[in-house]
Backbone atoms as SQL, in Angstrom:
CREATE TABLE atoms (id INTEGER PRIMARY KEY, chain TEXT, resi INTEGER, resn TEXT, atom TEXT, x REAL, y REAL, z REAL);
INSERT INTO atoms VALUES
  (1, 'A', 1, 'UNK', 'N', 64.417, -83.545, 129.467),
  (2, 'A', 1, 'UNK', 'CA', 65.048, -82.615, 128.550),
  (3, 'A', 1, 'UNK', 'C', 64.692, -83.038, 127.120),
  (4, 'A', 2, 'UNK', 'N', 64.200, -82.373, 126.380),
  (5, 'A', 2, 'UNK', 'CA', 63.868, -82.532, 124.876),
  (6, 'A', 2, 'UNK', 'C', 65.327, -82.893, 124.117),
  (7, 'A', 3, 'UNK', 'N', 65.006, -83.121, 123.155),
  (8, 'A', 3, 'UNK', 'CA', 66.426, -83.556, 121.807),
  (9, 'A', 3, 'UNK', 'C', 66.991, -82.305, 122.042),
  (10, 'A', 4, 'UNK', 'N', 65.811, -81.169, 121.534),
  (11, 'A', 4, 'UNK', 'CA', 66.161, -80.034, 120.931),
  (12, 'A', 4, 'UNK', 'C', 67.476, -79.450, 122.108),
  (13, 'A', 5, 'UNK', 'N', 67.078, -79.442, 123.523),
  (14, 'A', 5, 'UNK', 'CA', 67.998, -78.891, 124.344),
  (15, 'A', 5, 'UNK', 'C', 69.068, -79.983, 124.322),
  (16, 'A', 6, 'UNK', 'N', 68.784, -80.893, 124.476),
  (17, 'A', 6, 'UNK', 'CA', 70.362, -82.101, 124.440),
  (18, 'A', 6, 'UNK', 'C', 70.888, -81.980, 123.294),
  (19, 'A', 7, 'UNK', 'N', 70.668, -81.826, 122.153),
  (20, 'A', 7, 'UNK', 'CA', 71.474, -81.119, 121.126),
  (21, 'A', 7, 'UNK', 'C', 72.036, -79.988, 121.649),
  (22, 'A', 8, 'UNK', 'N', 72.015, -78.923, 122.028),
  (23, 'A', 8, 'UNK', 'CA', 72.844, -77.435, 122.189),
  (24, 'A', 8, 'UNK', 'C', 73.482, -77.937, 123.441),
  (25, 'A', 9, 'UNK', 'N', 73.518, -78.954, 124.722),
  (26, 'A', 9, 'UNK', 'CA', 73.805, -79.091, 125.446),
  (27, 'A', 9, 'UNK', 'C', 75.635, -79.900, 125.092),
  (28, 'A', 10, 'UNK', 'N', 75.195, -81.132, 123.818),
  (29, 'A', 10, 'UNK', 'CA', 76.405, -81.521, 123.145),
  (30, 'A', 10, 'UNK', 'C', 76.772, -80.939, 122.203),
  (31, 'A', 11, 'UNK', 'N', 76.303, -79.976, 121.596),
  (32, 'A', 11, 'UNK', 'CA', 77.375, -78.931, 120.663),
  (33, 'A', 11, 'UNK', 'C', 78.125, -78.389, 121.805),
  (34, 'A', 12, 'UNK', 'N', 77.965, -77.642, 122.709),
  (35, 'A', 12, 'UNK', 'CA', 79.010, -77.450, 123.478),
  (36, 'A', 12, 'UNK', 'C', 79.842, -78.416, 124.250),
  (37, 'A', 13, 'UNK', 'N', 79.721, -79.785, 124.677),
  (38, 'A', 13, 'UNK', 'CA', 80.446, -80.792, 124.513),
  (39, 'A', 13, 'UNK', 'C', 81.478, -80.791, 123.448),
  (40, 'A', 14, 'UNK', 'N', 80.875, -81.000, 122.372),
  (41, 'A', 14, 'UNK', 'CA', 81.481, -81.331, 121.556),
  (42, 'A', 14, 'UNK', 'C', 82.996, -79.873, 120.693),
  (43, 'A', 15, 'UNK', 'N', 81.927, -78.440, 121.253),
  (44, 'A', 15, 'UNK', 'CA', 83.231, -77.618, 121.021),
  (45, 'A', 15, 'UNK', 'C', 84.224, -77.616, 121.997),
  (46, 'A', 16, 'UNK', 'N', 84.505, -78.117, 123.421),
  (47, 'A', 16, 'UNK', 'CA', 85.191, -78.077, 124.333),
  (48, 'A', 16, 'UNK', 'C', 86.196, -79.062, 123.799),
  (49, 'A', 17, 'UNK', 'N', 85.558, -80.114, 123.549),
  (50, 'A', 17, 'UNK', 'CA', 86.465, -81.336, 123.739),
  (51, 'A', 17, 'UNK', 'C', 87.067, -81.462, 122.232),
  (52, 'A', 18, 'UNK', 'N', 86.785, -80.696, 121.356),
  (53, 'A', 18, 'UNK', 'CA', 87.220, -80.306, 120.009),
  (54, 'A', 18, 'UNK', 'C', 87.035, -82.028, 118.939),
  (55, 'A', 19, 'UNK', 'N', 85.921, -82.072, 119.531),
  (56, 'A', 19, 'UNK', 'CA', 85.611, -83.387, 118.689),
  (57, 'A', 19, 'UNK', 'C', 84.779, -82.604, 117.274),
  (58, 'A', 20, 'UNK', 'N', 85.347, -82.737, 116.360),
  (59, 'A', 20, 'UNK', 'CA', 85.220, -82.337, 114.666),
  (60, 'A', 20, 'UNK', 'C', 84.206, -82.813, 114.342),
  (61, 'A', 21, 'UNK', 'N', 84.097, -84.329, 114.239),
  (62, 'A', 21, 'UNK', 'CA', 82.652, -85.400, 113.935),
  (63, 'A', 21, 'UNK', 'C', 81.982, -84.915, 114.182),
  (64, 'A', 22, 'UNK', 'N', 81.861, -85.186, 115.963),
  (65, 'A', 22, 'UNK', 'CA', 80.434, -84.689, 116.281),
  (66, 'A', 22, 'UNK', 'C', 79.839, -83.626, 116.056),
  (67, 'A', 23, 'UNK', 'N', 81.051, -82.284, 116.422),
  (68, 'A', 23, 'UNK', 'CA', 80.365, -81.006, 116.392),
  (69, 'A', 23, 'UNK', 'C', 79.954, -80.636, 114.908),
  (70, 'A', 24, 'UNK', 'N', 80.360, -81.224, 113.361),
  (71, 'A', 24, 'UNK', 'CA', 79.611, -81.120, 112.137),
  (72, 'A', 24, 'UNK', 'C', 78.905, -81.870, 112.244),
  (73, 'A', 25, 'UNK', 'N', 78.473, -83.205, 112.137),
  (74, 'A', 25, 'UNK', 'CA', 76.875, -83.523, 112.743),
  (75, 'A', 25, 'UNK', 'C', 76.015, -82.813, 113.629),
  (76, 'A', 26, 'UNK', 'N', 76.072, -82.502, 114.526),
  (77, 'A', 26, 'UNK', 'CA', 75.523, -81.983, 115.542),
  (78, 'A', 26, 'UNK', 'C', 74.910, -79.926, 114.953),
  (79, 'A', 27, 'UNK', 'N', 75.458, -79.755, 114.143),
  (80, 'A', 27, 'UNK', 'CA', 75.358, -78.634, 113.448),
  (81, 'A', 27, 'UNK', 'C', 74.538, -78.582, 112.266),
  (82, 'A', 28, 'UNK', 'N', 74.577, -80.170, 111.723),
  (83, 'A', 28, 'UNK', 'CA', 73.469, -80.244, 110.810),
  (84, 'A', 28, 'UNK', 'C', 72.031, -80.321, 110.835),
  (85, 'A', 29, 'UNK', 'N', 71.995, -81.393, 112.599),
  (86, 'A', 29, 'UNK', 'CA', 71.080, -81.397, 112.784),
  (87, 'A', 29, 'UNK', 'C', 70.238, -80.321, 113.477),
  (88, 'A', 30, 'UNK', 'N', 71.247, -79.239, 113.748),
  (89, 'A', 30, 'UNK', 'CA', 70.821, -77.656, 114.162),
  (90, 'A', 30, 'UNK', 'C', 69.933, -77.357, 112.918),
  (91, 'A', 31, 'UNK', 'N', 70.438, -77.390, 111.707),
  (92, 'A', 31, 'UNK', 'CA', 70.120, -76.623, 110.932),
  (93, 'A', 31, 'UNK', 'C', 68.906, -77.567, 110.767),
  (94, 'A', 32, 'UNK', 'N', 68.680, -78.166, 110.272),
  (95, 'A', 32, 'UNK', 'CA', 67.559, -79.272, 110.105),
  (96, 'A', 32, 'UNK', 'C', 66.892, -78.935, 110.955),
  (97, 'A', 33, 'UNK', 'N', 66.688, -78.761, 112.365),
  (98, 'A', 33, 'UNK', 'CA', 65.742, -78.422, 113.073),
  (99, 'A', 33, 'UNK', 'C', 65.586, -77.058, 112.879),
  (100, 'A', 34, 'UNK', 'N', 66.120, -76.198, 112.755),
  (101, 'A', 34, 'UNK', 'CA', 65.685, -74.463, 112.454),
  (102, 'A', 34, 'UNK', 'C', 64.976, -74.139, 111.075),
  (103, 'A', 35, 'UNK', 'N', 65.130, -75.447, 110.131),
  (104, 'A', 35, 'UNK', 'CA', 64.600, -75.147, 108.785),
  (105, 'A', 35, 'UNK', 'C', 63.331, -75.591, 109.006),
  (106, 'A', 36, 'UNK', 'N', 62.954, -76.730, 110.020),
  (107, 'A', 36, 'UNK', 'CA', 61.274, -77.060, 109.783),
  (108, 'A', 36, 'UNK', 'C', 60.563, -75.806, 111.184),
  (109, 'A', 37, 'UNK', 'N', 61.644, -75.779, 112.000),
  (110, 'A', 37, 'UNK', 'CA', 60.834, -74.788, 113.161),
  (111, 'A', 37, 'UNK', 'C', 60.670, -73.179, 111.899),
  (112, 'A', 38, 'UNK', 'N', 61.059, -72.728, 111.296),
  (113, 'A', 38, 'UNK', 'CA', 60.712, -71.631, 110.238),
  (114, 'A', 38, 'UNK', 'C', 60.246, -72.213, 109.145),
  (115, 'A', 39, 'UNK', 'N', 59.638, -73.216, 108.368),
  (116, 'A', 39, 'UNK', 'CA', 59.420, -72.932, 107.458),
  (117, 'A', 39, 'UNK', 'C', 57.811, -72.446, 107.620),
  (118, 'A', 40, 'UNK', 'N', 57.081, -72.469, 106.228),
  (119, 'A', 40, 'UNK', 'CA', 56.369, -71.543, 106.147),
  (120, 'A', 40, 'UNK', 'C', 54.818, -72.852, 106.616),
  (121, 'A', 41, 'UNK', 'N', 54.020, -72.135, 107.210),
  (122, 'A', 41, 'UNK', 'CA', 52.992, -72.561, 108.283),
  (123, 'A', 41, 'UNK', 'C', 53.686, -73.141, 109.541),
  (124, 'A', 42, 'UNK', 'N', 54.935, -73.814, 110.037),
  (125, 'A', 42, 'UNK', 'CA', 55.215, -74.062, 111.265),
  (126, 'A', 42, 'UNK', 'C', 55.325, -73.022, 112.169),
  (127, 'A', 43, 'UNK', 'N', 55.094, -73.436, 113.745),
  (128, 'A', 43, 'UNK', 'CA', 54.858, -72.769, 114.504),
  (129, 'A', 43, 'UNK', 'C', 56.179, -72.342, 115.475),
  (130, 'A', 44, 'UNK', 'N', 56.941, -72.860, 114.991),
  (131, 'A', 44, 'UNK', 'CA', 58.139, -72.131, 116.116),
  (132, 'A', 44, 'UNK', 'C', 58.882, -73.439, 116.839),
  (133, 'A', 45, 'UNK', 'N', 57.632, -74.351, 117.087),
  (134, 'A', 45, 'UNK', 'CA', 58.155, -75.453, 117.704),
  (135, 'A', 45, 'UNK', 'C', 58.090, -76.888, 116.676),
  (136, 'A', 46, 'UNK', 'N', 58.797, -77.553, 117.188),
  (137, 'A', 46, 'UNK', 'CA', 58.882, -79.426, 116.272),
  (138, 'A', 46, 'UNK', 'C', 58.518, -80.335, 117.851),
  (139, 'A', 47, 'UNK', 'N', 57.469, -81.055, 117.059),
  (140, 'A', 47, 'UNK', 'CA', 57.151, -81.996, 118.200),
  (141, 'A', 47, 'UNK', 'C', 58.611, -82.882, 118.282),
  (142, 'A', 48, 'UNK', 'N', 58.106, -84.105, 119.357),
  (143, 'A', 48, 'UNK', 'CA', 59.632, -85.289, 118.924),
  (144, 'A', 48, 'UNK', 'C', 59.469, -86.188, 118.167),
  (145, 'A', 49, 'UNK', 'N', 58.099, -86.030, 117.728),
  (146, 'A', 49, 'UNK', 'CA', 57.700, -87.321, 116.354),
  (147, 'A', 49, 'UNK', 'C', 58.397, -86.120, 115.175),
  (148, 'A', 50, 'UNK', 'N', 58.506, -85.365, 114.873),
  (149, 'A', 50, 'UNK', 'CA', 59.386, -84.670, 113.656),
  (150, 'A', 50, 'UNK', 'C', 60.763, -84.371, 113.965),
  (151, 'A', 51, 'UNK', 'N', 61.278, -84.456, 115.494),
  (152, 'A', 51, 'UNK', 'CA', 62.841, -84.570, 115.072),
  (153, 'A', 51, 'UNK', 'C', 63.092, -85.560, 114.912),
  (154, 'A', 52, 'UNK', 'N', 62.625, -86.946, 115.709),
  (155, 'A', 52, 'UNK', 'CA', 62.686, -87.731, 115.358),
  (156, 'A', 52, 'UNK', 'C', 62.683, -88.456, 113.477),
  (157, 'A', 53, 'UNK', 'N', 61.952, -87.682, 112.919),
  (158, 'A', 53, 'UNK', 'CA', 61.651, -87.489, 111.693),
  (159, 'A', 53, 'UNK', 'C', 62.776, -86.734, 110.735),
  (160, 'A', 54, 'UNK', 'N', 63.333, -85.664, 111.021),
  (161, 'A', 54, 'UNK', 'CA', 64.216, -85.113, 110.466),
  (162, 'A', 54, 'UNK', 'C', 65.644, -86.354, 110.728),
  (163, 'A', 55, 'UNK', 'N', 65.773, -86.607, 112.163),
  (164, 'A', 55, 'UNK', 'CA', 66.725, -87.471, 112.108),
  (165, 'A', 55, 'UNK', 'C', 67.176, -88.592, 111.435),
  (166, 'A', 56, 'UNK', 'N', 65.630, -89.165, 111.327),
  (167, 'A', 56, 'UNK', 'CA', 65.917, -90.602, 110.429),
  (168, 'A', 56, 'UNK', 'C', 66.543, -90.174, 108.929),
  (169, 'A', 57, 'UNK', 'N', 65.816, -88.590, 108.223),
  (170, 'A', 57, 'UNK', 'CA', 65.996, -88.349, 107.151),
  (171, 'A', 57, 'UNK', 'C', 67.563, -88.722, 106.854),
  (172, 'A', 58, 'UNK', 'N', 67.971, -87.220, 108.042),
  (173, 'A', 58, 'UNK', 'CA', 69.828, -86.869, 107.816),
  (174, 'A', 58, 'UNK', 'C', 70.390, -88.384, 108.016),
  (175, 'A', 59, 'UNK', 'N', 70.039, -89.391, 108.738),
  (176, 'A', 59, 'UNK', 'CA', 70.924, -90.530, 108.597),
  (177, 'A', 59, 'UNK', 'C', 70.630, -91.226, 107.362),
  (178, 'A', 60, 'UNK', 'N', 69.632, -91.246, 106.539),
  (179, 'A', 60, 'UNK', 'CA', 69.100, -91.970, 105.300),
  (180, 'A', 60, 'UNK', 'C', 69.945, -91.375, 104.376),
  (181, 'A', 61, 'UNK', 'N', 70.035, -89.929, 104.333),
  (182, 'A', 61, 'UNK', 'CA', 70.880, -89.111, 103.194),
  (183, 'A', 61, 'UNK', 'C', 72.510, -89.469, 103.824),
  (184, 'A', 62, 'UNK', 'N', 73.104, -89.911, 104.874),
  (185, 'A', 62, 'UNK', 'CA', 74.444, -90.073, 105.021),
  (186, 'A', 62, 'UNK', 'C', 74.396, -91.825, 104.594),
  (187, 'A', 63, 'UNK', 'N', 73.544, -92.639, 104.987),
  (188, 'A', 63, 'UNK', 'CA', 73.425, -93.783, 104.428),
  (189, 'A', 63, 'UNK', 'C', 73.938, -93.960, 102.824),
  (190, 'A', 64, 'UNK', 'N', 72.897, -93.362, 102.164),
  (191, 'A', 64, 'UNK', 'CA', 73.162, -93.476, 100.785),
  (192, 'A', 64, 'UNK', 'C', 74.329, -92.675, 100.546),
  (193, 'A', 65, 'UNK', 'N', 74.783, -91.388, 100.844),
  (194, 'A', 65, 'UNK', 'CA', 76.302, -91.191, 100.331),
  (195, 'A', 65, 'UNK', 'C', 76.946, -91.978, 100.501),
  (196, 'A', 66, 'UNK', 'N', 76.823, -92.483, 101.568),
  (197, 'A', 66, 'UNK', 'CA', 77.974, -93.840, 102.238),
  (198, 'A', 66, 'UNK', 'C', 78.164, -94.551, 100.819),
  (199, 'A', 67, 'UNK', 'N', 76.759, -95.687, 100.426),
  (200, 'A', 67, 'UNK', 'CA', 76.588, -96.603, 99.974),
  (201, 'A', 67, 'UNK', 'C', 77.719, -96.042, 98.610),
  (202, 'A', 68, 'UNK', 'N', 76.801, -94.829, 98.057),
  (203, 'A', 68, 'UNK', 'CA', 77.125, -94.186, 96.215),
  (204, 'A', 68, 'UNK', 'C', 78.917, -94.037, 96.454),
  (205, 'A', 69, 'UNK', 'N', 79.281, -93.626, 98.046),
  (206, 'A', 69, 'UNK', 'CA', 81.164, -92.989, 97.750),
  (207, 'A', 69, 'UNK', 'C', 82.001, -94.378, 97.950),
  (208, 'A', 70, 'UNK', 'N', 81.176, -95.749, 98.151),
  (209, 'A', 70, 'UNK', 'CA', 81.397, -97.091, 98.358),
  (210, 'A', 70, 'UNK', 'C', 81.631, -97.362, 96.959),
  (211, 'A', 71, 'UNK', 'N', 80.384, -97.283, 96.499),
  (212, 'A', 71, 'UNK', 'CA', 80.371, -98.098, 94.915),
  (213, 'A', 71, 'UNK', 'C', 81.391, -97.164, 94.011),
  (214, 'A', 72, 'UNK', 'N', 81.575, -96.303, 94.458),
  (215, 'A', 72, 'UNK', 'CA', 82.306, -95.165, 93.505),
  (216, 'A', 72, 'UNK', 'C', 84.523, -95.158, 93.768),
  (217, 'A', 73, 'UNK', 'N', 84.153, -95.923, 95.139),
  (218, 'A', 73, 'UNK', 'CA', 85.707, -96.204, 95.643),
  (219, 'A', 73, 'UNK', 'C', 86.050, -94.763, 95.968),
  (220, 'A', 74, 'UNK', 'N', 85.561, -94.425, 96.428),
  (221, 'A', 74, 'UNK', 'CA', 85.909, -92.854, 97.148),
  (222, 'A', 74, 'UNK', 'C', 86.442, -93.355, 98.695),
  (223, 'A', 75, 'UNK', 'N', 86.589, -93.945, 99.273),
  (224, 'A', 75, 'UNK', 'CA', 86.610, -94.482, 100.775),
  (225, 'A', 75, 'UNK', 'C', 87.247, -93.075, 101.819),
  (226, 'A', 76, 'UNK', 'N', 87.794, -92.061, 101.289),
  (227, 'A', 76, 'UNK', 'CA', 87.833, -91.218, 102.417),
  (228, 'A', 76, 'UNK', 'C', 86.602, -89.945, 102.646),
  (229, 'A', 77, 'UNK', 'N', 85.943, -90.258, 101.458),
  (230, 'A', 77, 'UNK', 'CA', 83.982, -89.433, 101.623),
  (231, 'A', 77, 'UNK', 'C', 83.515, -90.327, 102.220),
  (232, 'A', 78, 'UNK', 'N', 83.173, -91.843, 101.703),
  (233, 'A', 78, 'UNK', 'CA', 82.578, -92.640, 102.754),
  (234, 'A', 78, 'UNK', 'C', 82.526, -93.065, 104.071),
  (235, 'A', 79, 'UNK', 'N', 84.318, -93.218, 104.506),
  (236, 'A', 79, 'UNK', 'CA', 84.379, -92.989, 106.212),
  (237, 'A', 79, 'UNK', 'C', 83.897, -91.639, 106.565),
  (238, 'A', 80, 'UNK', 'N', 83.974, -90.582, 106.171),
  (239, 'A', 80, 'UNK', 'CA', 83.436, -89.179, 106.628),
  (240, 'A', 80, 'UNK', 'C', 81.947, -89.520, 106.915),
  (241, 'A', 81, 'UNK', 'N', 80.851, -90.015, 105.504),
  (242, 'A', 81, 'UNK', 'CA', 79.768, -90.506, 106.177),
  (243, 'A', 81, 'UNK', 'C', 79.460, -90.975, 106.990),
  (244, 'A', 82, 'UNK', 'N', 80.344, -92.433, 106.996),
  (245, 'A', 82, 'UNK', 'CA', 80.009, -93.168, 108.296),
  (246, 'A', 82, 'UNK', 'C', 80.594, -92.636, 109.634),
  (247, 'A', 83, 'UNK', 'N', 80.761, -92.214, 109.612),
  (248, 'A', 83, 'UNK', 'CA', 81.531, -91.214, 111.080),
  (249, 'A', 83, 'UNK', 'C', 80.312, -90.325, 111.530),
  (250, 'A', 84, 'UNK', 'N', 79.525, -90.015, 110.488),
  (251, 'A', 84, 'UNK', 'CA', 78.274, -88.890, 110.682),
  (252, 'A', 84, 'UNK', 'C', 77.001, -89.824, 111.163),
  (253, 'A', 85, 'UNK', 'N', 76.728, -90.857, 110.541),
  (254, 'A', 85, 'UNK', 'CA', 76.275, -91.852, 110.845),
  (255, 'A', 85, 'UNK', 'C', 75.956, -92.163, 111.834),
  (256, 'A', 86, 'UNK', 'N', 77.342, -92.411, 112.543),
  (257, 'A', 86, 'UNK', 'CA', 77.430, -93.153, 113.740),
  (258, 'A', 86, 'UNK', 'C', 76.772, -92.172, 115.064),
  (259, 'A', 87, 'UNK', 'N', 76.978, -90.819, 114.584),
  (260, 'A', 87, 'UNK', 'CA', 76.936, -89.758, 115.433),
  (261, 'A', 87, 'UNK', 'C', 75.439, -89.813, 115.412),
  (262, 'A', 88, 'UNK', 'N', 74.642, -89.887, 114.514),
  (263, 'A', 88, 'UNK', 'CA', 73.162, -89.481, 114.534),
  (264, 'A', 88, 'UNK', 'C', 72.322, -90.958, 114.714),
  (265, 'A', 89, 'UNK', 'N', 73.122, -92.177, 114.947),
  (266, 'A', 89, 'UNK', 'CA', 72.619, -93.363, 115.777),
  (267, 'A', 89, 'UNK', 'C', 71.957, -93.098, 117.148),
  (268, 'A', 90, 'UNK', 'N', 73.433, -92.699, 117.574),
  (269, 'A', 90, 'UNK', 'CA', 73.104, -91.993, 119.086),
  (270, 'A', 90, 'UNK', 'C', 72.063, -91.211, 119.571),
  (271, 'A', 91, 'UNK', 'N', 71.340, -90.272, 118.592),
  (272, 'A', 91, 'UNK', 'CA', 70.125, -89.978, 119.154),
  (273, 'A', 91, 'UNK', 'C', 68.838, -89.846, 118.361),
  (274, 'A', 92, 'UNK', 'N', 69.109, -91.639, 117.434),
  (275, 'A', 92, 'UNK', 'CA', 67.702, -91.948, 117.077),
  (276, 'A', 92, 'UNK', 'C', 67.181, -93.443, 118.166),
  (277, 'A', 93, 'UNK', 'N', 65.968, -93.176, 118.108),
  (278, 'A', 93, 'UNK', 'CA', 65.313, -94.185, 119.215),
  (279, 'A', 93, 'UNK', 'C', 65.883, -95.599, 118.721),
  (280, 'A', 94, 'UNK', 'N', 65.823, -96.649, 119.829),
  (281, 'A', 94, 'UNK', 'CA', 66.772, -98.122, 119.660),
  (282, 'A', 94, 'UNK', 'C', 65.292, -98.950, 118.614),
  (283, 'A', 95, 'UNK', 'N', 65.848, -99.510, 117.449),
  (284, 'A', 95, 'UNK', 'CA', 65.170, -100.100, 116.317),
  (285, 'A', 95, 'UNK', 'C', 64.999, -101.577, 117.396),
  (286, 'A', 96, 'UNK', 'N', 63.715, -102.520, 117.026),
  (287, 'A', 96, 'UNK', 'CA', 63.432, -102.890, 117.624),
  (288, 'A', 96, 'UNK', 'C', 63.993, -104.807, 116.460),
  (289, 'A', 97, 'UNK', 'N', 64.856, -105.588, 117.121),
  (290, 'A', 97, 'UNK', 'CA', 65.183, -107.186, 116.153),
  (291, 'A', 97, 'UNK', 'C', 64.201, -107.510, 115.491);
């Protein structure tokens, strides 16, 4: 099964079981994948070296909010990050020690 289908497989997971986290992560990375499958010269499809690719992005951009709503003492934006975080761990490939 590709990302692409195990993604729509846990958005509906995730609307059953009314888990909030996941199902706004899991929605971003919808959109993230529908913005490179349309943009302009792509073909409809994303290999798994570019979701893979989009994924690392969306966790890099929740990384650094993390870090900026840290240094800024915001701590209830920053747990929101890291909560998103944690969600898009789960289906990037295991980093190697």
């Amino acid at each position: 099964m590709s990302l692409d289908q195990n993604i729509n497989t846990e958005l509906k997971e995730a609307m059953l079981a009314k888990n909030e986290v996941k199902l706004r992560t899991i929605k971003a990375i919808k959109a993230a994948f529908l913005i490179a499958k349309t943009e302009k010269g792509a073909s409809g499809e994303i290999t798994t070296e570019q979701e893979i690719k989009i994924l690392q992005k969306l966790y890099n951009q929740r990384k650094e909010s993390f870090e900026i709503f840290t240094k800024e003492n915001r701590p209830e934006l920053a747990a929101r990050e890291k909560e998103e975080m944690d969600v898009l761990v789960a289906y990037l490939p295991k980093q190697l020690d």
